[in-house]
Amino acid sequence: MSPEKCVARTSYVFTSESVSEGHPDKVADRISDTVVDAFIEADPAARVACETLVTTNRIVLAGEVRAGREGQSKAQNRDFTKSIIASLQPKVRAAIKDIGYAQKGFHWEKARYACYLHGQSAHIAQGVDASDKKDEGAGDQGIMFGHACSETPEMMPATLQYSHNILKRLAEARHSGECPDLEPDAKSQVTLRYENGKPAEVLAVVVSHQHKKRLKGKVYTPKRMEELVKPYARAVFPDGLVTKNTRWHINPTGKFEIGGPDGDSGLTGRKIIVDTYGGAAPHGGGAFSGKDPTKVDRSAAYVCRYLAKNVVAAGLAQRCTIQISYAIGVAAPTSFYVDLHGADTIDPAKLEKALPELMDGCTPRAIRTRLNLNRPIYARTAAYGHFGRQPDNEGGFTWERTDLAEELRRLS
């Protein structure tokens, strides 16, 4: 292809989806991140790789964990780890209760619970742990991506952000009692028409939401469901985006009473595109939930988002994608790549040198330290995306700060 034809399309149609906190896979993610928080709260240096399966009235945990206290023997630390594992069940049940599951087919109090967490592999530990001769290594090999764009105030792809916002608004209405007939499981999907690279029109909105047998005391009908859900969905869009051409599909299959883990099994890590950029940017393939921050699948994806967002916030590009890669047990990244999607305000190679330097080389330890990741901040990330969120008072979502923007402006 000739160079003059290698130009990104500026007019196109694109779609992203989201799922609610009550979607079976998100229930599994929430449980796995509740486990991460429990371990890190007991020991900020804990190692966790927790997978969760949920299905009809059954919760199953599996994976590798390790926790300890300085000055204790290996036997004492094994006992300490076992004590944390023993304390997990009420925390897991509380998380499910908070989501809202008290159904016959999946009940926070009645579901059978099984935990198969065990000690971390010594062969993994020897590569990751720091020593007198080496820095802390990456918890696994792999590639991670971060992305930011100017489509929304959150610097997220608009199709995904609006999909998230629809389900968050409906969840707020359900939790507050404003819409008591809604149940926890739900999915959304938004299709936008773009002109000159900017959202121009909502072409389609899809919402499938679990519900009780009756709506406001009346027999369920598709029309009543649409009347209930559509005002909340419509309200998340900026003025002018919804037009007479917008198609609405509310519970297009009909009734949706049987849902959650009773309707379909859920597994940790099956919604990685929902968790990141809705398909608008590449994904390295690694899930986030259930992993402590020594796992670069999580922490390096967070730092890539952090750096990409600061590049866009600095006005250096309308869109920025960053890739980083690691070898297991090795501290320094094996590569660092910046794509400014055609922006000519700065040479990407200059950012490829400067951005890692701002993060002390982007080693796992530097990332954890700079973003303060060794805290119990992960359960809140499990639904509605890990990105595009506001940093909170308890230290969550530090990777959403734009505190590097001014320094990056000076590079151009």
Coordinates of C-alpha atoms in Angstrom, one line a residue:
M1 CA 0.0 0.0 0.0
S2 CA 1.3 3.4 -0.9
P3 CA 2.1 5.8 2.0
E4 CA -0.6 8.3 1.0
K5 CA -3.2 5.6 1.5
C6 CA -2.0 4.7 5.0
V7 CA -4.4 7.1 6.7
A8 CA -6.7 6.2 9.6
R9 CA -10.4 6.3 8.8
T10 CA -12.2 9.2 10.4
S11 CA -15.8 8.3 9.5
Y12 CA -17.0 4.9 10.6
V13 CA -19.4 3.0 12.8
F14 CA -18.1 1.3 16.0
T15 CA -19.7 -0.7 18.9
S16 CA -18.7 -1.7 22.4
E17 CA -20.4 -3.6 25.2
S18 CA -20.4 -3.7 29.0
V19 CA -21.8 -6.0 31.6
S20 CA -23.1 -5.3 35.1
E21 CA -21.7 -6.2 38.4
G22 CA -24.3 -9.0 38.5
H23 CA -23.2 -10.7 35.3
P24 CA -21.8 -14.2 36.2
D25 CA -18.3 -13.4 35.0
K26 CA -18.3 -10.1 37.0
V27 CA -19.5 -11.9 40.1
A28 CA -16.4 -14.2 39.7
D29 CA -14.2 -11.1 39.2
R30 CA -15.6 -9.4 42.3
I31 CA -14.9 -12.5 44.4
S32 CA -11.4 -12.9 43.1
D33 CA -10.6 -9.3 43.8
T34 CA -12.2 -9.6 47.3
V35 CA -9.6 -12.3 47.9
V36 CA -6.8 -10.1 46.6
D37 CA -7.9 -7.3 49.0
A38 CA -8.2 -9.7 52.0
F39 CA -4.6 -10.8 51.5
I40 CA -3.1 -7.4 50.8
E41 CA -4.9 -6.0 53.8
A42 CA -3.3 -8.6 56.0
D43 CA 0.1 -8.4 54.2
P44 CA 0.8 -5.7 51.6
A45 CA 3.4 -7.9 50.1
A46 CA 1.1 -10.9 49.7
R47 CA 1.0 -12.8 46.4
V48 CA -2.3 -13.9 45.0
A49 CA -3.5 -15.6 41.8
C50 CA -7.1 -16.5 42.5
E51 CA -9.6 -17.9 40.0
T52 CA -13.3 -18.2 40.8
L53 CA -16.1 -20.3 39.4
V54 CA -19.8 -19.5 40.1
T55 CA -22.8 -21.5 39.0
T56 CA -26.2 -22.5 40.4
N57 CA -25.8 -22.0 44.2
R58 CA -22.1 -22.9 44.1
I59 CA -18.9 -20.8 44.6
V60 CA -15.5 -22.4 43.9
L61 CA -12.1 -20.7 44.5
A62 CA -8.8 -22.0 43.3
G63 CA -5.3 -20.6 42.8
E64 CA -1.9 -19.8 44.4
V65 CA -1.4 -17.5 47.4
R66 CA 1.3 -16.5 49.8
A67 CA 1.4 -14.1 52.7
G68 CA 3.8 -13.6 55.6
R69 CA 5.1 -11.4 58.3
E70 CA 8.6 -10.1 58.7
G71 CA 10.6 -12.0 61.3
Q72 CA 8.4 -15.1 61.3
S73 CA 9.5 -18.5 60.3
K74 CA 8.3 -20.2 57.1
A75 CA 6.1 -22.4 59.2
Q76 CA 4.6 -19.4 60.9
N77 CA 4.0 -17.7 57.6
R78 CA 2.3 -20.8 56.2
D79 CA 0.0 -20.8 59.2
F80 CA -0.6 -17.0 58.6
T81 CA -1.6 -17.7 55.0
K82 CA -3.9 -20.5 56.1
S83 CA -5.6 -18.2 58.6
I84 CA -6.4 -15.7 55.8
I85 CA -7.8 -18.4 53.6
A86 CA -10.0 -19.5 56.6
S87 CA -11.3 -16.0 56.9
L88 CA -12.4 -15.6 53.3
Q89 CA -15.8 -17.2 53.2
P90 CA -17.7 -14.5 55.0
K91 CA -16.0 -11.8 52.9
V92 CA -17.0 -13.7 49.7
R93 CA -20.6 -14.0 50.8
A94 CA -20.7 -10.3 51.8
A95 CA -19.5 -9.4 48.3
I96 CA -22.3 -11.4 46.7
K97 CA -24.8 -9.9 49.1
D98 CA -23.6 -6.4 48.1
I99 CA -24.1 -7.2 44.4
G100 CA -27.7 -8.2 45.3
Y101 CA -28.0 -11.9 44.9
A102 CA -30.6 -13.5 47.2
Q103 CA -32.3 -15.6 44.5
K104 CA -33.4 -19.2 44.7
G105 CA -30.8 -20.2 42.1
F106 CA -27.9 -18.1 43.6
H107 CA -28.1 -16.9 47.1
W108 CA -25.3 -15.1 49.0
E109 CA -26.0 -17.0 52.2
K110 CA -27.1 -20.4 50.9
A111 CA -24.7 -21.1 47.9
R112 CA -22.3 -23.9 48.6
Y113 CA -18.7 -22.7 49.0
A114 CA -15.5 -24.5 48.3
C115 CA -11.9 -23.1 48.5
Y116 CA -8.9 -24.8 46.9
L117 CA -6.4 -22.0 47.3
H118 CA -2.9 -23.3 48.0
G119 CA 0.6 -22.1 48.5
Q120 CA 2.5 -20.3 45.7
S121 CA 4.8 -22.3 43.6
A122 CA 8.4 -22.0 44.8
H123 CA 9.6 -21.9 41.2
I124 CA 7.5 -18.8 40.5
A125 CA 8.5 -17.2 43.8
Q126 CA 12.3 -17.6 43.0
G127 CA 12.0 -15.6 39.8
V128 CA 9.8 -12.9 41.2
D129 CA 11.2 -12.2 44.6
A130 CA 13.9 -9.6 45.1
S131 CA 17.2 -10.6 46.6
D132 CA 20.6 -9.1 47.3
K133 CA 21.6 -9.9 43.7
K134 CA 18.5 -9.0 41.8
D135 CA 15.5 -6.6 41.8
E136 CA 12.0 -8.0 41.9
G137 CA 11.1 -9.6 38.7
A138 CA 8.0 -9.6 36.6
G139 CA 5.4 -12.2 37.8
D140 CA 5.0 -13.5 34.3
Q141 CA 6.0 -12.9 30.7
G142 CA 3.6 -11.1 28.4
I143 CA 2.5 -7.9 26.6
M144 CA 0.3 -5.2 28.1
F145 CA -1.4 -2.2 26.5
G146 CA -2.7 1.1 27.7
H147 CA -4.9 3.5 25.8
A148 CA -6.4 7.0 26.1
C149 CA -8.4 9.2 23.7
S150 CA -10.2 12.6 23.7
E151 CA -13.6 11.2 22.9
T152 CA -15.0 11.6 26.4
P153 CA -14.1 13.6 29.6
E154 CA -12.8 10.3 31.1
M155 CA -10.4 10.0 28.1
M156 CA -12.0 6.7 27.2
P157 CA -13.6 5.3 24.0
A158 CA -17.1 6.7 23.9
T159 CA -18.9 3.5 22.9
L160 CA -17.5 1.7 26.0
Q161 CA -17.9 4.6 28.4
Y162 CA -21.6 5.1 27.5
S163 CA -22.1 1.3 27.8
H164 CA -20.6 1.4 31.3
N165 CA -22.6 4.5 32.3
I166 CA -25.9 2.9 31.3
L167 CA -25.4 -0.1 33.6
K168 CA -24.0 2.0 36.4
R169 CA -27.0 4.2 36.4
L170 CA -29.4 1.2 36.4
A171 CA -27.4 -0.4 39.2
E172 CA -27.7 2.8 41.3
A173 CA -31.5 2.8 40.7
R174 CA -31.7 -0.8 41.7
H175 CA -29.6 -0.4 44.9
S176 CA -31.4 2.8 46.0
G177 CA -34.8 1.1 45.7
E178 CA -35.8 3.4 42.9
C179 CA -36.2 0.4 40.6
P180 CA -36.8 -2.6 42.9
D181 CA -38.0 -4.8 40.1
L182 CA -34.6 -5.0 38.5
E183 CA -32.2 -7.9 39.3
P184 CA -28.4 -7.8 39.2
D185 CA -27.6 -9.4 35.9
A186 CA -27.4 -7.1 32.8
K187 CA -25.6 -6.3 29.6
S188 CA -25.4 -3.2 27.4
Q189 CA -24.1 -2.3 24.0
V190 CA -23.7 1.0 22.2
T191 CA -23.1 1.7 18.5
L192 CA -21.9 5.1 17.5
R193 CA -21.4 6.8 14.1
Y194 CA -18.1 8.7 14.0
E195 CA -17.4 11.7 11.8
N196 CA -13.9 13.2 11.7
G197 CA -13.0 10.8 14.4
K198 CA -15.6 12.2 16.9
P199 CA -18.9 10.6 18.1
A200 CA -21.6 12.1 15.9
E201 CA -24.7 9.9 16.5
V202 CA -26.0 7.0 18.5
L203 CA -27.1 4.4 16.0
A204 CA -28.2 1.6 18.4
V205 CA -28.5 0.9 22.1
V206 CA -29.0 -2.6 23.4
V207 CA -29.9 -3.3 27.1
S208 CA -30.7 -6.8 28.4
H209 CA -31.6 -6.6 32.1
Q210 CA -32.7 -9.3 34.5
H211 CA -36.0 -8.5 36.2
K212 CA -38.5 -9.9 38.6
K213 CA -41.7 -11.6 37.5
R214 CA -43.7 -8.4 37.8
L215 CA -42.9 -4.8 37.0
K216 CA -44.4 -2.2 39.3
G217 CA -47.0 -4.8 40.4
K218 CA -48.1 -5.5 36.9
V219 CA -47.5 -8.4 34.5
Y220 CA -44.3 -8.2 32.6
T221 CA -44.5 -6.9 29.0
P222 CA -41.7 -5.8 26.7
K223 CA -43.3 -2.3 26.5
R224 CA -43.2 -2.0 30.3
M225 CA -39.6 -3.1 30.4
E226 CA -38.7 -0.5 27.8
E227 CA -40.5 2.2 29.7
L228 CA -38.6 1.3 32.8
V229 CA -35.1 1.1 31.3
K230 CA -35.0 3.5 28.4
P231 CA -35.1 6.8 30.4
Y232 CA -32.0 5.8 32.4
A233 CA -30.1 4.7 29.3
R234 CA -31.0 7.8 27.3
A235 CA -29.9 10.1 30.1
V236 CA -26.3 9.1 29.9
F237 CA -25.7 10.5 26.4
P238 CA -24.7 14.1 25.8
D239 CA -27.4 16.3 24.1
G240 CA -27.7 15.7 20.4
L241 CA -26.2 12.2 20.1
V242 CA -29.5 10.4 20.4
T243 CA -31.6 11.1 17.3
K244 CA -34.7 9.8 15.6
N245 CA -32.5 7.3 13.8
T246 CA -31.4 5.7 17.1
R247 CA -32.6 2.1 17.4
W248 CA -33.4 0.8 20.9
H249 CA -33.4 -2.9 21.8
I250 CA -34.5 -3.5 25.4
N251 CA -34.6 -7.1 26.4
P252 CA -34.9 -8.1 22.7
T253 CA -35.3 -11.9 23.5
G254 CA -38.3 -11.2 25.8
K255 CA -38.3 -12.2 29.5
F256 CA -35.0 -12.3 31.4
E257 CA -36.0 -13.7 34.8
I258 CA -33.4 -16.4 35.1
G259 CA -30.0 -14.8 35.2
G260 CA -26.7 -14.5 37.1
P261 CA -24.8 -17.6 38.0
D262 CA -28.0 -19.6 37.9
G263 CA -28.6 -18.7 34.3
D264 CA -25.0 -19.1 33.1
S265 CA -21.7 -20.0 34.9
G266 CA -19.2 -17.3 35.6
L267 CA -15.4 -17.4 35.5
T268 CA -12.7 -14.9 36.5
G269 CA -11.2 -13.1 33.6
R270 CA -13.7 -13.7 30.8
K271 CA -14.5 -10.0 30.3
I272 CA -11.1 -8.5 29.6
I273 CA -12.3 -6.3 26.7
V274 CA -15.1 -4.9 28.9
D275 CA -12.5 -4.3 31.6
T276 CA -10.2 -2.3 29.2
Y277 CA -11.2 -0.4 26.1
G278 CA -14.2 -2.1 24.5
G279 CA -12.2 -3.3 21.5
A280 CA -11.0 0.2 20.5
A281 CA -7.4 -0.6 21.5
P282 CA -5.3 -3.8 21.5
H283 CA -5.3 -6.1 24.5
G284 CA -2.4 -8.3 25.6
G285 CA -4.7 -11.1 26.6
G286 CA -4.1 -11.2 30.4
A287 CA -6.9 -10.7 32.9
F288 CA -6.6 -8.3 35.8
S289 CA -9.0 -9.6 38.6
G290 CA -7.6 -12.0 41.1
K291 CA -4.0 -10.9 40.7
D292 CA -1.8 -9.0 43.1
P293 CA 0.2 -6.1 41.7
T294 CA 3.4 -8.1 41.2
K295 CA 1.6 -9.6 38.3
V296 CA 2.4 -7.3 35.4
D297 CA -0.8 -8.4 33.6
R298 CA -2.4 -6.1 36.0
S299 CA 0.1 -3.5 37.2
A300 CA 1.8 -2.9 33.8
A301 CA -1.6 -2.5 32.1
Y302 CA -2.4 0.1 34.7
V303 CA 0.8 2.0 34.2
C304 CA 0.3 1.9 30.4
R305 CA -3.1 3.5 30.9
Y306 CA -1.6 6.0 33.3
L307 CA 1.1 7.1 30.8
A308 CA -1.2 7.1 27.8
K309 CA -3.8 9.2 29.6
N310 CA -1.1 11.8 30.6
V311 CA 0.0 12.0 27.0
V312 CA -3.5 12.9 25.9
A313 CA -4.1 15.2 28.9
A314 CA -0.9 17.0 27.9
G315 CA -2.3 17.7 24.5
L316 CA 0.4 15.7 22.7
A317 CA -2.2 13.6 20.9
Q318 CA -5.9 13.0 20.5
R319 CA -5.3 9.3 20.9
C320 CA -2.4 7.3 22.4
T321 CA -1.7 3.6 22.7
I322 CA 1.3 2.2 24.6
Q323 CA 2.6 -1.4 24.6
I324 CA 5.1 -2.8 27.2
S325 CA 6.5 -6.3 27.5
Y326 CA 8.2 -8.4 30.1
A327 CA 10.0 -11.7 30.7
I328 CA 9.2 -13.6 33.9
G329 CA 11.6 -13.0 36.7
V330 CA 13.2 -10.0 34.9
A331 CA 12.7 -6.5 36.3
A332 CA 13.4 -4.3 33.2
P333 CA 10.8 -4.3 30.4
T334 CA 11.9 -6.1 27.2
S335 CA 10.2 -3.4 25.0
F336 CA 8.3 -0.1 25.2
Y337 CA 6.3 1.2 22.3
V338 CA 4.2 4.4 21.8
D339 CA 1.6 5.0 19.0
L340 CA 0.2 8.6 18.7
H341 CA -2.1 7.6 15.9
G342 CA -0.8 10.2 13.4
A343 CA -0.2 13.1 15.8
D344 CA 2.8 15.1 14.8
T345 CA 3.2 17.3 17.9
I346 CA 6.1 15.1 19.2
D347 CA 8.3 12.2 18.0
P348 CA 6.9 9.0 19.5
A349 CA 10.5 7.8 19.9
K350 CA 11.1 10.7 22.3
L351 CA 8.2 9.5 24.5
E352 CA 9.5 5.9 24.3
K353 CA 12.6 7.2 26.0
A354 CA 11.0 9.7 28.4
L355 CA 8.0 7.8 29.7
P356 CA 9.9 4.9 31.2
E357 CA 12.3 7.3 32.8
L358 CA 9.4 9.0 34.5
M359 CA 8.5 5.7 36.0
D360 CA 12.0 4.7 37.1
G361 CA 12.4 2.2 34.3
C362 CA 8.9 0.7 34.6
T363 CA 10.1 -2.1 36.7
P364 CA 7.4 -4.0 38.6
R365 CA 8.6 -2.5 41.9
A366 CA 8.7 1.0 40.4
I367 CA 5.1 0.7 39.1
R368 CA 3.8 -0.6 42.4
T369 CA 5.5 2.2 44.3
R370 CA 4.6 5.1 42.0
L371 CA 0.9 4.0 41.8
N372 CA 0.8 2.8 45.4
L373 CA -0.7 -0.5 44.4
N374 CA 0.0 -2.6 47.5
R375 CA -3.3 -1.7 49.1
P376 CA -6.8 -3.3 49.3
I377 CA -8.2 -1.3 46.4
Y378 CA -9.2 -4.0 43.9
A379 CA -12.7 -5.2 44.6
R380 CA -14.0 -1.8 43.4
T381 CA -12.4 -2.3 40.0
A382 CA -14.2 -5.5 39.2
A383 CA -17.2 -4.0 37.5
Y384 CA -17.7 -1.1 35.0
G385 CA -14.1 -1.0 33.8
H386 CA -10.7 -0.6 35.4
F387 CA -10.2 2.6 33.5
G388 CA -12.1 5.9 33.1
R389 CA -12.8 6.0 36.8
Q390 CA -12.1 8.8 39.3
P391 CA -9.2 8.4 41.8
D392 CA -10.8 7.9 45.2
N393 CA -9.9 8.9 48.8
E394 CA -8.8 5.4 49.7
G395 CA -6.2 5.3 47.1
G396 CA -8.0 3.5 44.3
F397 CA -7.6 4.2 40.6
T398 CA -4.3 6.1 41.1
W399 CA -3.5 5.2 37.5
E400 CA -6.2 7.6 36.4
R401 CA -4.3 10.7 37.7
T402 CA -3.0 13.2 35.2
D403 CA -0.2 14.5 37.3
L404 CA 2.5 14.0 34.6
A405 CA 0.7 16.2 32.0
E406 CA 2.6 19.4 32.7
E407 CA 6.0 17.7 32.6
L408 CA 5.1 16.1 29.3
R409 CA 4.0 19.4 27.8
R410 CA 7.5 20.6 28.3
L411 CA 8.9 17.8 26.1
S412 CA 7.1 19.1 22.9

